[in-house]
C-alpha cells in the first residue's frame, strides 16, 4: 500500500469529522441558503394577458318562412347531407321533439339543436335547415350543410410588420375544400395571433358553392413594439434580500419573423442579490413550433445574522428549448416542450475558507396546457407534467469527498414534476381554486433541483426555502370573492381565504449521521407534514396592474427551520405592465 493510499482513509475521516462538526455547530443557527436555494426564488414576473384571436362566424342559416298557424304532429326526423355523423348519432338531440305537435318555431328549435350538435363537436361552419318538403306524413327532413372551406385570402394591414411569406405559410395549413373544424381552420389563426405584436382579424363569407365559406384574414400590428413588466415583492430569501425589484422588457417581432427578445433584471434590498438575463425565441415551422435560448447570471451574498460568515456565490444558467402546440383551440390547448439546461453554481464562505462548485447538465421533456369546460357553471383547468434527467458534477475535491460520505448527490438523477390547477366558477363574483404540485426524485438531489415547500408559491405560512425536498406534494384550496360595484381606479377588488398543505420527504435516501438535531444529537425527521391557512386581498385591472397581499398562519406544531417563526407570515406583490 502506498503512502498516498494509506493516508486517504484518514483524510476522508477528517473530512467527515469537519463536515459533521460544521453541521452541528451551525445547526442552531438558521440554515444557510446556497446558490441553488436562492436561484429557486428567482422567477419571471407574471406575463401580460393578450386578447384571444377569434373568427367572425356567420350566424346559423335563417329559418324558412311558413304560413302562420301551421302545426305538425312530428312522428320522426329524417337527416340528409350528413357524412360526419350517422343518423343514429344525431337522433338523440331530436328525441324530445318526437311525438309533439310543433308549430314552425318548434321545428326551428329542432333544426338549431342539430346545428348546435355539430358546432359542439368543433364543426363551427355546420348549419342545419328545413328544405322544401311536404309535412303531411309527420316525418320531418332536416338537411345539414357540414361546412366546407372555400378560398383563403390574406391581407397585410398598413401597420403589419410580420413577413407576408410567414402568413402564407401558416394559412397553407388550412386545406381548401375540406370540412371546416376548429383544429383545421382556427388553429393556424390562433397560432398567428400568438406571435408577438401581431393582430389577426378573420371573417368568413359566402363561398362560390353551396355549403362553402371563404376565409379572409387581415394581419396587423398592435403597435406595441416594446412591452414590459415591473414587479416589486418580498418573495426573496430573508438572508439574501427578501424585498426585491424585478423588471423584464420585450422587443416584439423584432425582425418581422414573429420573434421576441427579452432582457430582465432583478435586484434585492441592500444589493444582496442581483440577476441579469437575456432570452430570444422565434417560430421555426408553420405548424407553430418555436425555438429559443436564454442566459442568466446571478450574484448573491448573505446578510442579517449570517453576515459574519461572509458567504457569497453566483450562478450561471444557459438553456435551449423547443415548444410545439399539439392542440391549439380557444377552449383546449396542449403544448410539448423539450429543454436542455446547463447550471454552474459556486458558493463561498470566507469565514471558514470554504469553496463549493457544482455543474448540472439536464434535459427536460414536458407537456403543459389548459382546458375550459362548463362543469358546474364553468371552470379553467391548467396542467403541466415534466420528466427531467440530469447529471451533477462536483468540481472541487473537498466537496466530492464530503458528498461521498454524506448525501451522495453527485452523478445522474431523474425526477418527475406534476402541476395541476382548477379555477371553478360558482357565481359571477365567487370562484374556488384548487392546486396540486408533486415531485418525485430517483435519488438525493442538489438544492437547486429540490422542491421548495414554503413561500408564496407553496405553504404560505412558512418562509421561503422551507422544507426543501427530493419528494414532495403540495396542495391548496382557495376561495375568491370579487366585491360587486366596488371598483377603485376602475379595478376589481377580490378577497381570498385559503388552506395550504404539504407532505415532504427531505432526502430520498437519508443519512442520519449527517442530519442530526444539535440539541439531542438524534436524527432529524426526514418526513414532515406542513399546514397553513390565511386570508388575502387582490386589487387589479387586467393588463394594467395588480397588487396582492396574503397573511398566513401555521396550523399544527411544525416550526420553520429556515427562519425564525413568524405569526402571521406576510407576502406582498405589486405588478404593472406597459
Coordinates of C-alpha atoms in Angstrom, one line a residue:
X1 CA 0.0 0.0 0.0
X2 CA 1.4 3.4 -1.0
X3 CA 1.7 6.2 1.5
X4 CA -0.9 8.2 -0.5
X5 CA -3.5 5.5 -0.4
X6 CA -2.8 4.8 3.2
X7 CA -3.5 8.5 4.0
X8 CA -6.7 8.7 2.0
X9 CA -9.0 6.9 4.6
X10 CA -7.6 9.2 7.3
X11 CA -8.3 12.2 5.0
X12 CA -11.8 11.0 4.5
X13 CA -12.4 10.6 8.2
X14 CA -11.1 14.1 8.7
X15 CA -13.4 15.5 6.1
X16 CA -16.3 13.6 7.6
X17 CA -15.4 15.0 11.1
X18 CA -15.2 18.5 9.8
X19 CA -18.4 18.2 7.9
X20 CA -20.2 16.8 11.0
X21 CA -18.7 19.5 13.2
X22 CA -19.8 22.2 10.8
X23 CA -23.3 20.8 10.6
X24 CA -23.6 20.6 14.4
X25 CA -22.0 24.0 15.2
X26 CA -24.2 25.8 12.8
X27 CA -27.4 23.8 13.2
X28 CA -28.6 26.1 16.0
X29 CA -28.4 29.0 13.5
X30 CA -30.7 29.4 10.6
X31 CA -29.9 27.1 7.7
X32 CA -27.5 28.9 5.4
X33 CA -29.0 29.2 1.9
X34 CA -26.8 28.4 -1.1
X35 CA -26.9 29.5 -4.8
X36 CA -29.4 26.7 -5.6
X37 CA -31.8 27.7 -2.8
X38 CA -31.7 31.4 -3.8
X39 CA -32.0 30.6 -7.5
X40 CA -35.2 28.7 -6.8
X41 CA -36.8 32.0 -5.6
X42 CA -35.9 33.8 -8.9
X43 CA -39.0 33.5 -11.1
X44 CA -40.1 35.5 -14.1
X45 CA -42.7 38.2 -13.5
X46 CA -46.3 37.2 -14.5
X47 CA -47.0 37.6 -18.2
X48 CA -49.5 40.1 -19.5
X49 CA -52.7 38.6 -20.8
X50 CA -53.4 39.2 -24.5
X51 CA -56.8 39.1 -26.2
X52 CA -57.7 35.9 -27.8
X53 CA -57.9 35.7 -31.6
X54 CA -61.2 34.5 -33.0
X55 CA -63.1 34.1 -36.2
X56 CA -66.2 36.0 -37.1
X57 CA -68.5 33.1 -37.7
X58 CA -71.6 33.7 -39.8
X59 CA -74.9 33.1 -37.9
X60 CA -76.9 30.0 -38.4
X61 CA -78.9 29.9 -41.6
X62 CA -82.1 31.9 -41.3
X63 CA -85.2 29.8 -40.8
X64 CA -87.6 29.2 -43.6
X65 CA -90.7 31.3 -43.7
X66 CA -94.0 29.4 -43.3
X67 CA -97.7 30.3 -43.2
X68 CA -98.8 31.4 -39.8
X69 CA -100.7 28.8 -37.8
X70 CA -99.1 25.7 -39.4
X71 CA -98.7 22.8 -36.9
X72 CA -97.2 19.3 -37.5
X73 CA -97.5 16.2 -35.3
X74 CA -93.9 15.0 -35.6
X75 CA -93.6 11.2 -35.9
X76 CA -89.9 11.3 -36.6
X77 CA -87.0 13.1 -38.4
X78 CA -85.0 12.2 -41.5
X79 CA -81.5 13.6 -41.7
X80 CA -79.9 14.4 -45.1
X81 CA -76.5 15.8 -46.1
X82 CA -74.7 14.2 -43.1
X83 CA -71.4 12.5 -43.7
X84 CA -69.6 13.1 -40.5
X85 CA -72.2 11.6 -38.2
X86 CA -74.7 8.8 -38.7
X87 CA -78.5 9.3 -38.2
X88 CA -78.2 7.3 -35.0
X89 CA -75.7 9.7 -33.6
X90 CA -77.8 12.8 -34.4
X91 CA -81.2 11.5 -33.5
X92 CA -80.8 11.7 -29.7
X93 CA -80.8 15.5 -29.8
X94 CA -84.2 15.3 -31.6
X95 CA -85.9 12.8 -29.3
X96 CA -87.5 15.5 -27.2
X97 CA -89.4 16.8 -30.3
X98 CA -90.8 13.5 -31.5
X99 CA -94.5 12.8 -30.6
X100 CA -95.2 16.5 -30.1
X101 CA -97.3 18.8 -32.2
X102 CA -95.0 21.6 -33.3
X103 CA -95.5 24.9 -34.9
X104 CA -92.8 26.4 -37.1
X105 CA -91.0 27.8 -34.0
X106 CA -90.8 24.3 -32.6
X107 CA -89.5 22.9 -35.8
X108 CA -86.9 25.7 -35.9
X109 CA -85.7 24.7 -32.4
X110 CA -85.2 21.1 -33.7
X111 CA -83.1 22.5 -36.6
X112 CA -81.0 24.6 -34.2
X113 CA -80.4 21.6 -32.0
X114 CA -78.8 19.8 -34.9
X115 CA -76.7 22.9 -35.7
X116 CA -75.6 23.1 -32.0
X117 CA -74.7 19.4 -32.1
X118 CA -72.3 19.8 -35.0
X119 CA -70.7 23.0 -33.6
X120 CA -70.2 21.4 -30.2
X121 CA -68.1 18.8 -32.0
X122 CA -65.9 21.5 -33.5
X123 CA -67.6 21.9 -36.9
X124 CA -68.3 25.5 -36.4
X125 CA -69.5 26.2 -40.0
X126 CA -72.1 23.5 -40.0
X127 CA -75.7 24.6 -40.5
X128 CA -78.9 22.7 -40.5
X129 CA -82.1 23.9 -42.2
X130 CA -85.5 22.7 -43.3
X131 CA -85.6 22.0 -47.1
X132 CA -88.8 22.5 -49.1
X133 CA -90.9 19.4 -48.3
X134 CA -94.4 18.1 -47.6
X135 CA -95.1 17.7 -43.9
X136 CA -98.3 15.8 -44.0
X137 CA -96.7 12.4 -43.3
X138 CA -95.3 13.7 -40.0
X139 CA -91.7 12.8 -41.0
X140 CA -89.7 16.0 -41.0
X141 CA -86.5 16.2 -43.1
X142 CA -83.6 18.3 -41.7
X143 CA -80.7 18.9 -44.2
X144 CA -77.2 19.6 -42.9
X145 CA -74.6 21.7 -44.7
X146 CA -71.5 20.4 -42.9
X147 CA -69.4 23.5 -43.9
X148 CA -66.5 23.4 -46.3
X149 CA -63.7 25.9 -46.6
X150 CA -63.7 27.8 -49.9
X151 CA -60.9 30.2 -50.8
X152 CA -58.5 31.6 -48.3
X153 CA -57.4 35.2 -48.7
X154 CA -54.9 37.2 -46.7
X155 CA -54.3 40.9 -46.4
X156 CA -51.5 42.8 -44.9
X157 CA -52.7 45.8 -42.8
X158 CA -50.9 49.1 -43.2
X159 CA -49.1 48.6 -39.9
X160 CA -48.3 44.9 -40.3
X161 CA -44.6 44.0 -39.8
X162 CA -44.9 40.2 -40.0
X163 CA -43.4 39.0 -43.2
X164 CA -46.1 38.0 -45.8
X165 CA -44.5 34.7 -46.6
X166 CA -44.8 33.7 -42.9
X167 CA -48.5 34.5 -43.0
X168 CA -48.9 32.5 -46.2
X169 CA -47.1 29.6 -44.7
X170 CA -49.4 29.4 -41.7
X171 CA -52.5 29.8 -43.9
X172 CA -51.4 26.9 -46.2
X173 CA -52.2 24.7 -43.2
X174 CA -55.9 25.4 -44.0
X175 CA -57.0 22.8 -46.6
X176 CA -59.3 24.3 -49.1
X177 CA -62.4 22.2 -49.8
X178 CA -62.1 20.3 -46.5
X179 CA -64.8 20.4 -43.9
X180 CA -64.1 23.2 -41.5
X181 CA -63.1 22.3 -38.0
X182 CA -61.7 24.3 -35.1
X183 CA -58.4 22.5 -35.4
X184 CA -58.2 22.8 -39.1
X185 CA -59.2 26.5 -39.5
X186 CA -59.0 28.2 -36.1
X187 CA -55.6 26.6 -35.2
X188 CA -53.5 28.5 -37.8
X189 CA -55.2 31.7 -36.9
X190 CA -54.7 31.3 -33.2
X191 CA -51.0 30.5 -33.8
X192 CA -50.6 33.6 -35.9
X193 CA -52.3 35.6 -33.1
X194 CA -49.8 34.1 -30.6
X195 CA -46.9 35.8 -32.4
X196 CA -45.7 39.0 -30.6
X197 CA -47.3 42.3 -31.5
X198 CA -49.4 40.6 -34.2
X199 CA -53.2 41.1 -34.6
X200 CA -55.4 38.8 -36.7
X201 CA -58.9 39.7 -37.9
X202 CA -60.7 36.8 -39.7
X203 CA -64.0 36.8 -41.4
X204 CA -66.0 34.1 -43.1
X205 CA -68.2 34.9 -46.0
X206 CA -70.3 33.1 -48.6
X207 CA -68.3 30.9 -50.9
X208 CA -68.8 30.1 -54.6
X209 CA -70.6 26.8 -53.9
X210 CA -73.5 26.0 -51.5
X211 CA -72.2 25.0 -48.1
X212 CA -68.8 26.7 -48.7
X213 CA -67.4 29.7 -46.9
X214 CA -64.4 31.8 -48.0
X215 CA -62.0 32.9 -45.3
X216 CA -60.4 36.4 -45.3
X217 CA -57.5 37.0 -42.9
X218 CA -56.1 40.5 -42.2
X219 CA -52.8 40.8 -40.4
X220 CA -51.9 43.9 -38.5
X221 CA -49.6 45.2 -35.8
X222 CA -50.8 46.2 -32.3
X223 CA -48.2 49.0 -32.2
X224 CA -46.6 47.5 -29.1
X225 CA -43.1 47.1 -30.3
X226 CA -41.7 47.3 -26.8
X227 CA -43.6 45.9 -23.8
X228 CA -42.6 45.1 -20.3
X229 CA -43.4 44.4 -16.7
X230 CA -42.1 45.8 -13.4
X231 CA -42.6 43.9 -10.2
X232 CA -41.9 44.6 -6.5
X233 CA -42.3 41.8 -4.0
X234 CA -41.0 40.3 -0.8
X235 CA -40.6 36.7 -2.2
X236 CA -36.8 36.5 -1.7
X237 CA -34.8 34.6 0.9
X238 CA -34.5 36.7 4.1
X239 CA -30.7 36.4 4.2
X240 CA -30.2 37.2 0.5
X241 CA -32.7 40.1 0.4
X242 CA -36.4 39.4 0.8
X243 CA -37.6 42.7 -0.8
X244 CA -36.8 42.8 -4.5
X245 CA -37.4 44.8 -7.6
X246 CA -37.8 42.7 -10.8
X247 CA -38.2 44.0 -14.4
X248 CA -38.4 42.5 -17.8
X249 CA -38.6 44.2 -21.2
X250 CA -39.6 42.6 -24.5
X251 CA -38.8 43.7 -28.0
X252 CA -41.6 42.2 -30.1
X253 CA -41.5 41.0 -33.7
X254 CA -38.0 42.4 -33.8
X255 CA -37.1 41.1 -37.3
X256 CA -40.7 40.7 -38.6
X257 CA -40.4 36.9 -38.1
X258 CA -42.7 36.6 -35.1
X259 CA -39.6 36.7 -32.9
X260 CA -39.1 38.1 -29.4
X261 CA -36.1 39.4 -27.5
X262 CA -36.3 39.9 -23.8
X263 CA -34.0 41.4 -21.2
X264 CA -34.6 41.0 -17.5
X265 CA -33.0 42.2 -14.2
X266 CA -33.6 41.7 -10.5
X267 CA -32.1 43.5 -7.5
X268 CA -32.7 42.8 -3.9
X269 CA -32.7 45.2 -1.0
X270 CA -29.2 46.2 0.1
X271 CA -28.0 44.7 -3.2
X272 CA -27.6 41.2 -1.6
X273 CA -28.9 39.5 -4.8
X274 CA -28.8 40.6 -8.4
X275 CA -29.8 38.8 -11.6
X276 CA -29.4 39.7 -15.3
X277 CA -30.9 37.6 -18.1
X278 CA -31.4 37.5 -21.8
X279 CA -33.6 35.3 -24.0
X280 CA -34.7 35.1 -27.6
X281 CA -37.4 32.9 -29.3
X282 CA -38.8 32.7 -32.8
X283 CA -41.1 30.3 -34.8
X284 CA -39.3 27.6 -36.7
X285 CA -42.2 26.0 -38.6
X286 CA -45.6 26.8 -40.0
X287 CA -47.1 24.3 -37.5
X288 CA -46.5 26.7 -34.6
X289 CA -43.2 25.2 -33.4
X290 CA -40.9 27.8 -31.6
X291 CA -37.3 27.5 -30.6
X292 CA -35.3 29.7 -28.3
X293 CA -32.4 30.2 -25.9
X294 CA -31.7 32.0 -22.7
X295 CA -28.8 33.1 -20.5
X296 CA -28.9 34.3 -16.9
X297 CA -26.3 35.3 -14.2
X298 CA -26.9 35.7 -10.5
X299 CA -24.8 37.0 -7.7
X300 CA -25.6 36.8 -4.0
X301 CA -24.2 37.5 -0.6
X302 CA -25.8 36.7 2.8
X303 CA -26.7 39.4 5.3
X304 CA -28.6 39.6 8.6
X305 CA -27.5 37.1 11.3
X306 CA -25.4 35.2 8.7
X307 CA -23.4 38.3 7.6
X308 CA -20.4 37.3 9.8
X309 CA -19.9 34.1 7.8
X310 CA -19.1 36.3 4.7
X311 CA -20.9 33.9 2.5
X312 CA -21.4 34.7 -1.2
X313 CA -21.8 33.0 -4.5
X314 CA -23.0 33.1 -8.1
X315 CA -24.9 31.0 -10.6
X316 CA -24.8 30.9 -14.4
X317 CA -27.6 29.4 -16.4
X318 CA -27.9 28.6 -20.1
X319 CA -30.8 26.8 -21.8
X320 CA -32.2 26.0 -25.2
X321 CA -35.8 24.9 -25.8
X322 CA -38.3 23.9 -28.4
X323 CA -42.1 24.3 -27.9
X324 CA -44.7 22.7 -30.1
X325 CA -48.5 23.1 -30.0
X326 CA -50.1 19.7 -30.4
X327 CA -53.6 21.1 -29.8
X328 CA -54.5 24.8 -30.1
X329 CA -58.1 26.0 -29.8
X330 CA -59.8 28.6 -27.7
X331 CA -61.0 26.0 -25.2
X332 CA -58.3 23.4 -25.2
X333 CA -54.6 23.6 -25.6
X334 CA -51.7 21.1 -25.3
X335 CA -48.1 22.0 -25.8
X336 CA -44.9 19.9 -25.7
X337 CA -41.6 21.3 -24.6
X338 CA -38.0 20.0 -24.8
X339 CA -35.4 21.9 -22.8
X340 CA -31.7 21.4 -22.4
X341 CA -30.1 23.3 -19.5
X342 CA -26.7 24.0 -18.0
X343 CA -26.3 25.3 -14.5
X344 CA -23.0 26.3 -12.9
X345 CA -23.2 27.1 -9.2
X346 CA -20.5 28.4 -6.8
X347 CA -20.8 29.0 -3.1
X348 CA -18.1 30.6 -0.9
X349 CA -17.9 31.0 2.8
X350 CA -14.9 33.3 3.5
X351 CA -15.1 32.9 7.3
X352 CA -14.0 29.2 7.0
X353 CA -12.3 29.3 3.7
X354 CA -14.9 27.1 2.0
X355 CA -15.5 26.8 -1.7
X356 CA -18.1 24.6 -3.4
X357 CA -18.6 24.4 -7.2
X358 CA -21.3 22.4 -8.9
X359 CA -22.2 21.9 -12.6
X360 CA -25.6 20.4 -13.6
X361 CA -26.5 19.3 -17.1
X362 CA -30.1 18.3 -17.7
X363 CA -32.7 17.6 -20.3
X364 CA -36.4 18.1 -19.5
X365 CA -39.3 16.8 -21.6
X366 CA -42.7 18.2 -20.6
X367 CA -46.3 18.7 -21.6
X368 CA -48.5 21.6 -20.5
X369 CA -51.8 23.2 -21.4
X370 CA -55.2 24.3 -20.4
X371 CA -58.9 23.2 -20.7
X372 CA -62.0 25.3 -20.3
X373 CA -65.3 23.5 -19.5
X374 CA -68.9 24.1 -18.5
X375 CA -68.9 21.7 -15.5
X376 CA -70.9 23.1 -12.5
X377 CA -71.0 26.6 -14.1
X378 CA -67.7 26.5 -15.9
X379 CA -64.0 26.3 -15.0
X380 CA -60.5 26.6 -16.2
X381 CA -58.0 23.8 -15.8
X382 CA -54.2 24.1 -16.3
X383 CA -51.7 21.3 -16.2
X384 CA -48.0 20.6 -16.6
X385 CA -46.1 17.3 -16.4
X386 CA -42.4 17.0 -17.0
X387 CA -39.6 14.4 -16.7
X388 CA -36.0 15.5 -16.1
X389 CA -32.8 13.6 -16.5
X390 CA -29.6 15.3 -15.4
X391 CA -26.1 14.8 -14.1
X392 CA -24.4 16.7 -11.2
X393 CA -20.7 17.2 -11.3
X394 CA -18.9 18.3 -8.2
X395 CA -15.9 20.4 -9.2
X396 CA -13.6 20.5 -6.2
X397 CA -12.1 17.6 -4.3
X398 CA -13.2 18.5 -0.8
X399 CA -16.8 18.7 -1.9
X400 CA -16.5 15.4 -3.7
X401 CA -15.3 13.7 -0.5
X402 CA -17.9 15.3 1.7
X403 CA -20.7 14.4 -0.7
X404 CA -19.5 10.8 -1.0
X405 CA -19.6 10.5 2.9
X406 CA -22.9 12.2 3.4
X407 CA -25.8 12.5 0.9
X408 CA -24.2 11.3 -2.3
X409 CA -25.9 13.8 -4.7
X410 CA -23.2 13.5 -7.4
X411 CA -23.9 11.7 -10.6
X412 CA -27.0 11.0 -12.7
X413 CA -30.5 11.8 -11.4
X414 CA -34.1 11.7 -12.6
X415 CA -37.2 13.4 -11.4
X416 CA -40.8 13.9 -12.4
X417 CA -42.9 17.0 -11.7
X418 CA -46.7 17.4 -11.9
X419 CA -48.7 20.7 -11.5
X420 CA -52.5 20.8 -11.7
X421 CA -54.8 23.7 -11.1
X422 CA -58.5 24.4 -11.5
X423 CA -60.5 27.6 -11.1
X424 CA -64.1 26.8 -10.6
X425 CA -66.9 29.4 -11.2
X426 CA -69.5 29.3 -8.5
X427 CA -71.2 32.7 -9.3
X428 CA -70.0 35.7 -11.4
X429 CA -68.3 37.0 -8.3
X430 CA -67.3 33.9 -6.4
X431 CA -64.7 31.4 -7.6
X432 CA -62.9 28.5 -6.0
X433 CA -59.3 27.5 -6.8
X434 CA -57.6 24.1 -6.2
X435 CA -53.9 23.5 -6.8
X436 CA -51.7 20.4 -6.6
X437 CA -47.9 20.1 -7.2
X438 CA -45.8 17.0 -6.9
X439 CA -42.2 16.0 -7.3
X440 CA -40.5 12.6 -7.1
X441 CA -36.8 12.0 -7.5
X442 CA -34.6 9.0 -8.1
X443 CA -32.0 9.9 -5.5
X444 CA -30.8 12.7 -3.2
X445 CA -30.7 16.0 -5.2
X446 CA -28.7 19.2 -5.1
X447 CA -30.6 22.1 -3.5
X448 CA -31.4 23.7 -6.9
X449 CA -33.2 20.6 -8.1
X450 CA -35.2 20.1 -4.9
X451 CA -38.8 21.3 -4.5
X452 CA -39.4 24.3 -2.1
X453 CA -42.4 23.9 0.1
X454 CA -42.6 27.2 1.9
X455 CA -43.1 30.7 0.5
X456 CA -45.7 32.4 -1.6
X457 CA -46.0 29.5 -4.1
X458 CA -46.2 26.7 -1.5
X459 CA -47.4 26.6 2.0
X460 CA -47.7 30.3 2.6
X461 CA -47.5 30.1 6.4
X462 CA -43.8 29.1 6.1
X463 CA -40.8 31.1 4.8
X464 CA -39.0 30.9 1.5
X465 CA -36.6 28.0 1.4
X466 CA -38.5 25.9 4.0
X467 CA -38.8 22.2 3.5
X468 CA -36.5 21.7 0.5
X469 CA -37.3 18.2 -0.5
X470 CA -36.5 15.5 -3.0
X471 CA -40.0 14.1 -2.9
X472 CA -43.0 16.3 -2.0
X473 CA -46.6 17.1 -2.6
X474 CA -48.3 20.5 -2.1
X475 CA -52.0 21.2 -2.2
X476 CA -54.1 24.3 -1.8
X477 CA -57.7 25.3 -1.7
X478 CA -58.7 28.9 -2.1
X479 CA -61.9 30.8 -2.3
X480 CA -62.0 34.2 -4.1
X481 CA -64.8 36.8 -3.9
X482 CA -64.8 39.9 -6.1
X483 CA -66.6 42.8 -4.5
X484 CA -69.5 43.8 -6.7
X485 CA -69.9 47.5 -7.5
X486 CA -66.6 48.5 -5.7
X487 CA -64.1 49.5 -8.4
X488 CA -61.4 51.9 -7.1
X489 CA -59.3 53.2 -10.0
X490 CA -61.6 51.1 -12.3
X491 CA -60.1 47.9 -10.8
X492 CA -61.5 44.8 -9.3
X493 CA -61.1 44.1 -5.6
X494 CA -61.0 40.4 -4.6
X495 CA -60.9 38.9 -1.2
X496 CA -59.4 35.5 -0.6
X497 CA -59.3 32.8 2.0
X498 CA -57.1 29.7 1.7
X499 CA -55.7 26.5 3.2
X500 CA -52.4 25.1 2.2
X501 CA -50.8 21.7 3.0
X502 CA -47.7 19.7 2.1
X503 CA -46.2 16.3 2.6
X504 CA -42.4 16.4 2.5
X505 CA -39.6 13.8 2.2
X506 CA -36.4 15.9 2.6
X507 CA -33.9 13.2 1.4
X508 CA -34.7 10.3 -0.9
X509 CA -32.0 8.3 1.0
X510 CA -31.5 9.9 4.4
X511 CA -28.1 9.7 6.2
X512 CA -28.8 10.0 9.9
X513 CA -25.1 10.5 10.7
X514 CA -25.0 13.9 8.9
X515 CA -28.6 15.1 9.6
X516 CA -28.9 15.4 13.4
X517 CA -30.6 17.7 15.9
X518 CA -27.8 19.7 17.6
X519 CA -29.6 19.7 21.0
X520 CA -30.2 16.0 21.2
X521 CA -27.9 14.6 18.5
X522 CA -30.8 12.5 17.4
X523 CA -31.5 12.2 13.7
X524 CA -33.8 14.8 12.3
X525 CA -37.2 13.8 11.0
X526 CA -36.9 13.1 7.3
X527 CA -40.7 13.3 6.6
X528 CA -42.7 16.4 7.5
X529 CA -46.3 17.5 7.1
X530 CA -46.9 21.2 6.9
X531 CA -50.3 23.0 7.1
X532 CA -51.3 26.7 7.0
X533 CA -54.3 28.9 6.4
X534 CA -54.8 32.5 5.7
X535 CA -56.6 35.4 4.0
X536 CA -55.6 37.8 1.2
X537 CA -56.7 40.6 -1.0
X538 CA -56.0 41.3 -4.7
X539 CA -56.6 44.6 -6.4
X540 CA -56.0 45.0 -10.1
X541 CA -57.1 45.8 -13.6
X542 CA -56.4 43.2 -16.3
X543 CA -53.4 44.0 -18.4
X544 CA -52.6 47.1 -16.4
X545 CA -51.6 46.5 -12.8
X546 CA -52.1 44.0 -9.9
X547 CA -51.4 44.4 -6.2
X548 CA -51.8 41.4 -3.8
X549 CA -51.2 40.7 -0.1
X550 CA -51.5 37.4 1.8
X551 CA -51.4 36.8 5.6
X552 CA -50.9 33.1 6.6
X553 CA -50.8 31.3 9.9
X554 CA -49.3 27.9 10.7
X555 CA -51.6 25.0 11.7
X556 CA -50.0 22.4 14.0
X557 CA -46.7 22.2 15.8
X558 CA -44.3 22.1 12.9
X559 CA -41.9 25.1 13.4
X560 CA -39.9 26.6 10.5
X561 CA -36.2 25.6 10.3
X562 CA -35.1 28.1 7.6
X563 CA -36.1 31.2 9.6
X564 CA -37.4 32.4 13.0
X565 CA -41.2 31.7 13.4
X566 CA -43.5 34.5 12.2
X567 CA -47.2 34.6 13.0
X568 CA -48.5 35.5 10.5
X569 CA -46.3 35.2 7.5
X570 CA -46.8 38.1 5.2
X571 CA -46.4 38.2 1.4
X572 CA -46.9 41.1 -0.9
X573 CA -46.6 41.7 -4.7
X574 CA -47.2 44.8 -6.9
X575 CA -47.0 44.4 -10.7
X576 CA -47.5 46.8 -13.5
X577 CA -47.4 46.1 -17.3
X578 CA -46.6 48.5 -20.0

